[in-house]
PDB file of C-alpha atoms in Angstrom:
ATOM      1  CA  UNK E   1     332.551 201.839 -75.669  1.00  0.00           C
ATOM      2  CA  UNK E   2     329.947 204.299 -76.402  1.00  0.00           C
ATOM      3  CA  UNK E   3     331.284 207.381 -77.776  1.00  0.00           C
ATOM      4  CA  UNK E   4     329.354 210.646 -76.108  1.00  0.00           C
ATOM      5  CA  UNK E   5     328.851 213.503 -78.530  1.00  0.00           C
ATOM      6  CA  UNK E   6     329.993 216.971 -77.209  1.00  0.00           C
ATOM      7  CA  UNK E   7     326.249 217.949 -76.683  1.00  0.00           C
ATOM      8  CA  UNK E   8     325.721 214.811 -74.328  1.00  0.00           C
ATOM      9  CA  UNK E   9     328.844 215.415 -72.448  1.00  0.00           C
ATOM     10  CA  UNK E  10     327.403 219.028 -71.893  1.00  0.00           C
ATOM     11  CA  UNK E  11     323.983 218.021 -70.861  1.00  0.00           C
ATOM     12  CA  UNK E  12     325.579 215.425 -68.547  1.00  0.00           C
ATOM     13  CA  UNK E  13     328.000 217.875 -66.975  1.00  0.00           C
ATOM     14  CA  UNK E  14     325.087 220.101 -66.406  1.00  0.00           C
ATOM     15  CA  UNK E  15     322.918 217.537 -64.795  1.00  0.00           C
ATOM     16  CA  UNK E  16     325.981 216.707 -62.597  1.00  0.00           C
ATOM     17  CA  UNK E  17     326.398 220.375 -61.613  1.00  0.00           C
ATOM     18  CA  UNK E  18     322.512 220.665 -60.886  1.00  0.00           C
ATOM     19  CA  UNK E  19     322.719 217.389 -58.753  1.00  0.00           C
ATOM     20  CA  UNK E  20     325.508 218.722 -56.949  1.00  0.00           C
ATOM     21  CA  UNK E  21     324.253 222.249 -56.374  1.00  0.00           C
ATOM     22  CA  UNK E  22     320.946 220.794 -55.337  1.00  0.00           C
ATOM     23  CA  UNK E  23     322.620 218.455 -52.820  1.00  0.00           C
ATOM     24  CA  UNK E  24     325.282 221.362 -51.539  1.00  0.00           C
ATOM     25  CA  UNK E  25     322.510 224.111 -51.459  1.00  0.00           C
ATOM     26  CA  UNK E  26     319.106 222.556 -50.759  1.00  0.00           C
ATOM     27  CA  UNK E  27     319.710 218.950 -49.517  1.00  0.00           C
ATOM     28  CA  UNK E  28     322.464 219.059 -46.724  1.00  0.00           C
ATOM     29  CA  UNK E  29     320.885 222.344 -45.117  1.00  0.00           C
ATOM     30  CA  UNK E  30     317.574 220.647 -44.811  1.00  0.00           C
ATOM     31  CA  UNK E  31     319.250 217.739 -43.540  1.00  0.00           C
ATOM     32  CA  UNK E  32     321.076 220.012 -40.917  1.00  0.00           C
ATOM     33  CA  UNK E  33     317.829 221.601 -40.223  1.00  0.00           C
ATOM     34  CA  UNK E  34     316.229 218.111 -39.709  1.00  0.00           C
ATOM     35  CA  UNK E  35     318.948 216.957 -37.446  1.00  0.00           C
ATOM     36  CA  UNK E  36     318.527 220.283 -35.145  1.00  0.00           C
ATOM     37  CA  UNK E  37     314.937 219.788 -35.198  1.00  0.00           C
ATOM     38  CA  UNK E  38     315.338 216.145 -33.884  1.00  0.00           C
ATOM     39  CA  UNK E  39     317.728 217.526 -31.137  1.00  0.00           C
ATOM     40  CA  UNK E  40     315.175 220.225 -30.169  1.00  0.00           C
ATOM     41  CA  UNK E  41     312.407 217.736 -30.212  1.00  0.00           C
ATOM     42  CA  UNK E  42     314.562 215.479 -27.751  1.00  0.00           C
ATOM     43  CA  UNK E  43     315.492 218.449 -25.797  1.00  0.00           C
ATOM     44  CA  UNK E  44     311.748 219.636 -25.128  1.00  0.00           C
ATOM     45  CA  UNK E  45     310.550 216.111 -24.633  1.00  0.00           C
ATOM     46  CA  UNK E  46     313.052 215.984 -21.576  1.00  0.00           C
ATOM     47  CA  UNK E  47     311.964 219.361 -20.633  1.00  0.00           C
ATOM     48  CA  UNK E  48     308.283 218.111 -20.640  1.00  0.00           C
ATOM     49  CA  UNK E  49     309.164 214.625 -18.835  1.00  0.00           C
ATOM     50  CA  UNK E  50     310.761 217.003 -16.111  1.00  0.00           C
ATOM     51  CA  UNK E  51     307.753 219.209 -15.872  1.00  0.00           C
ATOM     52  CA  UNK E  52     305.434 216.531 -15.418  1.00  0.00           C
ATOM     53  CA  UNK E  53     307.643 214.940 -12.842  1.00  0.00           C
ATOM     54  CA  UNK E  54     307.591 218.336 -10.964  1.00  0.00           C
ATOM     55  CA  UNK E  55     303.790 218.604 -11.718  1.00  0.00           C
ATOM     56  CA  UNK E  56     303.256 215.020 -10.106  1.00  0.00           C
ATOM     57  CA  UNK E  57     305.116 216.557  -6.893  1.00  0.00           C
ATOM     58  CA  UNK E  58     302.651 219.683  -6.657  1.00  0.00           C
ATOM     59  CA  UNK E  59     300.246 218.178  -4.331  1.00  0.00           C
ATOM     60  CA  UNK E  60     303.166 217.179  -1.886  1.00  0.00           C
ATOM     61  CA  UNK E  61     304.878 220.246  -2.062  1.00  0.00           C
ATOM     62  CA  UNK E  62     301.470 222.161  -1.551  1.00  0.00           C
ATOM     63  CA  UNK E  63     300.884 219.895   1.673  1.00  0.00           C
ATOM     64  CA  UNK E  64     304.410 220.545   2.765  1.00  0.00           C
ATOM     65  CA  UNK E  65     303.652 224.513   2.281  1.00  0.00           C
ATOM     66  CA  UNK E  66     300.457 224.411   4.503  1.00  0.00           C
ATOM     67  CA  UNK E  67     302.271 222.327   7.126  1.00  0.00           C
ATOM     68  CA  UNK E  68     305.217 225.006   7.127  1.00  0.00           C
ATOM     69  CA  UNK E  69     302.700 227.875   7.256  1.00  0.00           C
ATOM     70  CA  UNK E  70     301.129 226.542  10.089  1.00  0.00           C
ATOM     71  CA  UNK E  71     304.353 226.094  11.891  1.00  0.00           C
ATOM     72  CA  UNK E  72     305.018 229.635  10.775  1.00  0.00           C
ATOM     73  CA  UNK E  73     301.991 230.794  12.574  1.00  0.00           C
ATOM     74  CA  UNK E  74     302.847 229.196  15.787  1.00  0.00           C
ATOM     75  CA  UNK E  75     306.529 230.512  15.694  1.00  0.00           C
ATOM     76  CA  UNK E  76     306.019 233.951  17.088  1.00  0.00           C
ATOM     77  CA  UNK E  77     304.294 232.363  19.996  1.00  0.00           C
ATOM     78  CA  UNK E  78     307.404 230.614  20.949  1.00  0.00           C
ATOM     79  CA  UNK E  79     309.496 233.839  20.909  1.00  0.00           C
ATOM     80  CA  UNK E  80     307.478 236.310  23.148  1.00  0.00           C
ATOM     81  CA  UNK E  81     307.262 239.943  23.560  1.00  0.00           C
ATOM     82  CA  UNK E  82     309.472 240.843  26.274  1.00  0.00           C
ATOM     83  CA  UNK E  83     311.856 238.542  28.561  1.00  0.00           C
ATOM     84  CA  UNK E  84     309.034 236.873  30.527  1.00  0.00           C
ATOM     85  CA  UNK E  85     312.188 235.411  32.192  1.00  0.00           C
ATOM     86  CA  UNK E  86     310.798 234.660  35.391  1.00  0.00           C
ATOM     87  CA  UNK E  87     307.768 232.475  33.931  1.00  0.00           C
ATOM     88  CA  UNK E  88     310.338 230.572  31.641  1.00  0.00           C
ATOM     89  CA  UNK E  89     312.374 230.021  34.903  1.00  0.00           C
ATOM     90  CA  UNK E  90     309.558 228.785  36.994  1.00  0.00           C
ATOM     91  CA  UNK E  91     308.839 226.299  33.860  1.00  0.00           C
ATOM     92  CA  UNK E  92     312.171 224.867  33.520  1.00  0.00           C
ATOM     93  CA  UNK E  93     312.138 224.223  37.478  1.00  0.00           C
ATOM     94  CA  UNK E  94     308.770 222.630  37.337  1.00  0.00           C
ATOM     95  CA  UNK E  95     310.317 220.419  34.508  1.00  0.00           C
ATOM     96  CA  UNK E  96     313.240 219.654  36.537  1.00  0.00           C
ATOM     97  CA  UNK E  97     311.129 218.790  39.527  1.00  0.00           C
ATOM     98  CA  UNK E  98     308.602 216.656  37.533  1.00  0.00           C
ATOM     99  CA  UNK E  99     311.652 214.673  36.072  1.00  0.00           C
ATOM    100  CA  UNK E 100     312.952 214.014  39.818  1.00  0.00           C
ATOM    101  CA  UNK E 101     316.555 215.717  38.766  1.00  0.00           C
ATOM    102  CA  UNK E 102     318.778 216.575  41.506  1.00  0.00           C
ATOM    103  CA  UNK E 103     321.362 219.476  42.021  1.00  0.00           C
ATOM    104  CA  UNK E 104     319.338 221.914  39.647  1.00  0.00           C
ATOM    105  CA  UNK E 105     320.806 225.217  38.626  1.00  0.00           C
ATOM    106  CA  UNK E 106     319.617 227.330  35.926  1.00  0.00           C
ATOM    107  CA  UNK E 107     321.906 230.528  35.456  1.00  0.00           C
ATOM    108  CA  UNK E 108     321.271 233.316  33.011  1.00  0.00           C
ATOM    109  CA  UNK E 109     324.255 234.664  31.040  1.00  0.00           C
ATOM    110  CA  UNK E 110     325.029 238.025  29.463  1.00  0.00           C
ATOM    111  CA  UNK E 111     321.941 239.213  27.341  1.00  0.00           C
ATOM    112  CA  UNK E 112     322.534 239.823  23.654  1.00  0.00           C
ATOM    113  CA  UNK E 113     319.952 242.375  22.541  1.00  0.00           C
ATOM    114  CA  UNK E 114     319.145 243.450  18.946  1.00  0.00           C
ATOM    115  CA  UNK E 115     316.181 245.513  17.572  1.00  0.00           C
ATOM    116  CA  UNK E 116     314.452 242.453  16.321  1.00  0.00           C
ATOM    117  CA  UNK E 117     315.426 239.429  18.319  1.00  0.00           C
ATOM    118  CA  UNK E 118     317.064 239.293  21.853  1.00  0.00           C
ATOM    119  CA  UNK E 119     318.684 236.005  23.102  1.00  0.00           C
ATOM    120  CA  UNK E 120     319.493 235.183  27.023  1.00  0.00           C
ATOM    121  CA  UNK E 121     322.176 232.268  27.175  1.00  0.00           C
ATOM    122  CA  UNK E 122     321.299 229.892  29.949  1.00  0.00           C
ATOM    123  CA  UNK E 123     323.589 227.281  31.709  1.00  0.00           C
ATOM    124  CA  UNK E 124     321.601 224.368  33.152  1.00  0.00           C
ATOM    125  CA  UNK E 125     323.039 221.974  35.397  1.00  0.00           C
ATOM    126  CA  UNK E 126     321.046 219.031  37.037  1.00  0.00           C
ATOM    127  CA  UNK E 127     321.886 215.312  38.090  1.00  0.00           C
ATOM    128  CA  UNK E 128     319.634 212.456  37.494  1.00  0.00           C
ATOM    129  CA  UNK E 129     319.511 209.164  35.390  1.00  0.00           C
ATOM    130  CA  UNK E 130     319.521 208.708  31.651  1.00  0.00           C
ATOM    131  CA  UNK E 131     315.735 208.295  31.728  1.00  0.00           C
ATOM    132  CA  UNK E 132     315.146 211.270  33.711  1.00  0.00           C
ATOM    133  CA  UNK E 133     317.201 213.362  31.480  1.00  0.00           C
ATOM    134  CA  UNK E 134     315.315 211.861  28.343  1.00  0.00           C
ATOM    135  CA  UNK E 135     312.313 213.123  29.894  1.00  0.00           C
ATOM    136  CA  UNK E 136     313.652 216.131  30.849  1.00  0.00           C
ATOM    137  CA  UNK E 137     314.236 217.234  27.133  1.00  0.00           C
ATOM    138  CA  UNK E 138     311.244 215.847  25.831  1.00  0.00           C
ATOM    139  CA  UNK E 139     309.295 218.099  28.448  1.00  0.00           C
ATOM    140  CA  UNK E 140     311.413 220.851  27.327  1.00  0.00           C
ATOM    141  CA  UNK E 141     310.149 220.402  23.705  1.00  0.00           C
ATOM    142  CA  UNK E 142     307.042 220.678  24.845  1.00  0.00           C
ATOM    143  CA  UNK E 143     307.186 224.105  26.271  1.00  0.00           C
ATOM    144  CA  UNK E 144     305.438 226.963  24.796  1.00  0.00           C
ATOM    145  CA  UNK E 145     308.556 228.757  24.176  1.00  0.00           C
ATOM    146  CA  UNK E 146     311.683 227.909  22.381  1.00  0.00           C
ATOM    147  CA  UNK E 147     314.576 226.698  24.289  1.00  0.00           C
ATOM    148  CA  UNK E 148     317.806 225.939  21.856  1.00  0.00           C
ATOM    149  CA  UNK E 149     320.657 223.899  23.328  1.00  0.00           C
ATOM    150  CA  UNK E 150     324.100 224.657  21.904  1.00  0.00           C
ATOM    151  CA  UNK E 151     326.034 222.604  23.899  1.00  0.00           C
ATOM    152  CA  UNK E 152     325.132 219.331  26.162  1.00  0.00           C
ATOM    153  CA  UNK E 153     327.552 217.381  28.189  1.00  0.00           C
ATOM    154  CA  UNK E 154     326.561 214.092  30.191  1.00  0.00           C
ATOM    155  CA  UNK E 155     329.004 213.087  32.673  1.00  0.00           C
ATOM    156  CA  UNK E 156     328.899 209.642  34.375  1.00  0.00           C
ATOM    157  CA  UNK E 157     328.929 209.838  38.388  1.00  0.00           C
ATOM    158  CA  UNK E 158     332.030 208.243  39.941  1.00  0.00           C
ATOM    159  CA  UNK E 159     330.049 206.438  42.573  1.00  0.00           C
ATOM    160  CA  UNK E 160     328.699 203.997  39.930  1.00  0.00           C
ATOM    161  CA  UNK E 161     325.228 204.784  40.918  1.00  0.00           C
ATOM    162  CA  UNK E 162     323.806 204.967  37.180  1.00  0.00           C
ATOM    163  CA  UNK E 163     323.561 208.896  37.725  1.00  0.00           C
ATOM    164  CA  UNK E 164     324.561 211.514  35.268  1.00  0.00           C
ATOM    165  CA  UNK E 165     325.257 215.040  35.418  1.00  0.00           C
ATOM    166  CA  UNK E 166     324.037 217.490  32.851  1.00  0.00           C
ATOM    167  CA  UNK E 167     325.990 220.350  31.930  1.00  0.00           C
ATOM    168  CA  UNK E 168     324.398 222.436  28.985  1.00  0.00           C
ATOM    169  CA  UNK E 169     324.199 225.692  27.447  1.00  0.00           C
ATOM    170  CA  UNK E 170     321.177 227.014  25.890  1.00  0.00           C
ATOM    171  CA  UNK E 171     319.477 230.009  24.343  1.00  0.00           C
ATOM    172  CA  UNK E 172     316.301 231.336  24.971  1.00  0.00           C
ATOM    173  CA  UNK E 173     314.982 234.134  22.492  1.00  0.00           C
ATOM    174  CA  UNK E 174     312.403 237.107  23.005  1.00  0.00           C
ATOM    175  CA  UNK E 175     311.195 240.007  20.703  1.00  0.00           C
ATOM    176  CA  UNK E 176     312.053 243.229  22.236  1.00  0.00           C
ATOM    177  CA  UNK E 177     308.882 245.105  23.599  1.00  0.00           C
ATOM    178  CA  UNK E 178     308.275 248.343  21.370  1.00  0.00           C
ATOM    179  CA  UNK E 179     308.766 250.416  24.524  1.00  0.00           C
ATOM    180  CA  UNK E 180     312.350 248.995  24.931  1.00  0.00           C
ATOM    181  CA  UNK E 181     313.387 249.783  21.296  1.00  0.00           C
ATOM    182  CA  UNK E 182     315.240 253.151  20.948  1.00  0.00           C
TER     183      UNK E 182
END
C-alpha cells in the first residue's frame, strides 16, 4: 500500500474540498438554472404554438366579426321606433292568409314599457296543416320586424283530418319614441 505523507493528505483534502465546494456552490446552481431555463423554453414554446394557432384563426374571426357587424346594422330596423302595431298586425294577417290558415286570432297582451326597449306580448292562434304552419313560421322569419316566440303548442285535430291548431305566445319589440320618454 502506498503511504501518503501529511502534505499529500492535506493537498488531497483541499482538492476534495475545492471539488465539493465547486459542485455545491457552482455546478448544482448552474444545473438548476439550466433545468429552469429548459422549463421556461418549453412553456414559451407552448405559448408560441398557441399564439400561432390563434393567429391562424384571425382571418376566420375577422370574417365572423364582419358578418356580426352587418347583422348589427340591420338590427335597429327590426326593432322600429314606436309601436307600429297596426302595420305588424296587417303583416301577420297577410302571412296567415297567404298560408291559408283558418280560425286566425292575434291578440296583444299587456305592454311592457321601459326607457330603451318595449315589448308587446302576442297570443297567436290559427288552424291549418303542418305544411301550412311550417310555411307560416318561415314567412314570419322573413318579416322586417322581429317576432320572438316563447311558447309554441300544436294540437292535433280530433277529426283526424290532418289539421293542427297552433297556440303560440310571442313577443314583438319596439323602441319608445323620444316624445314618449318621460
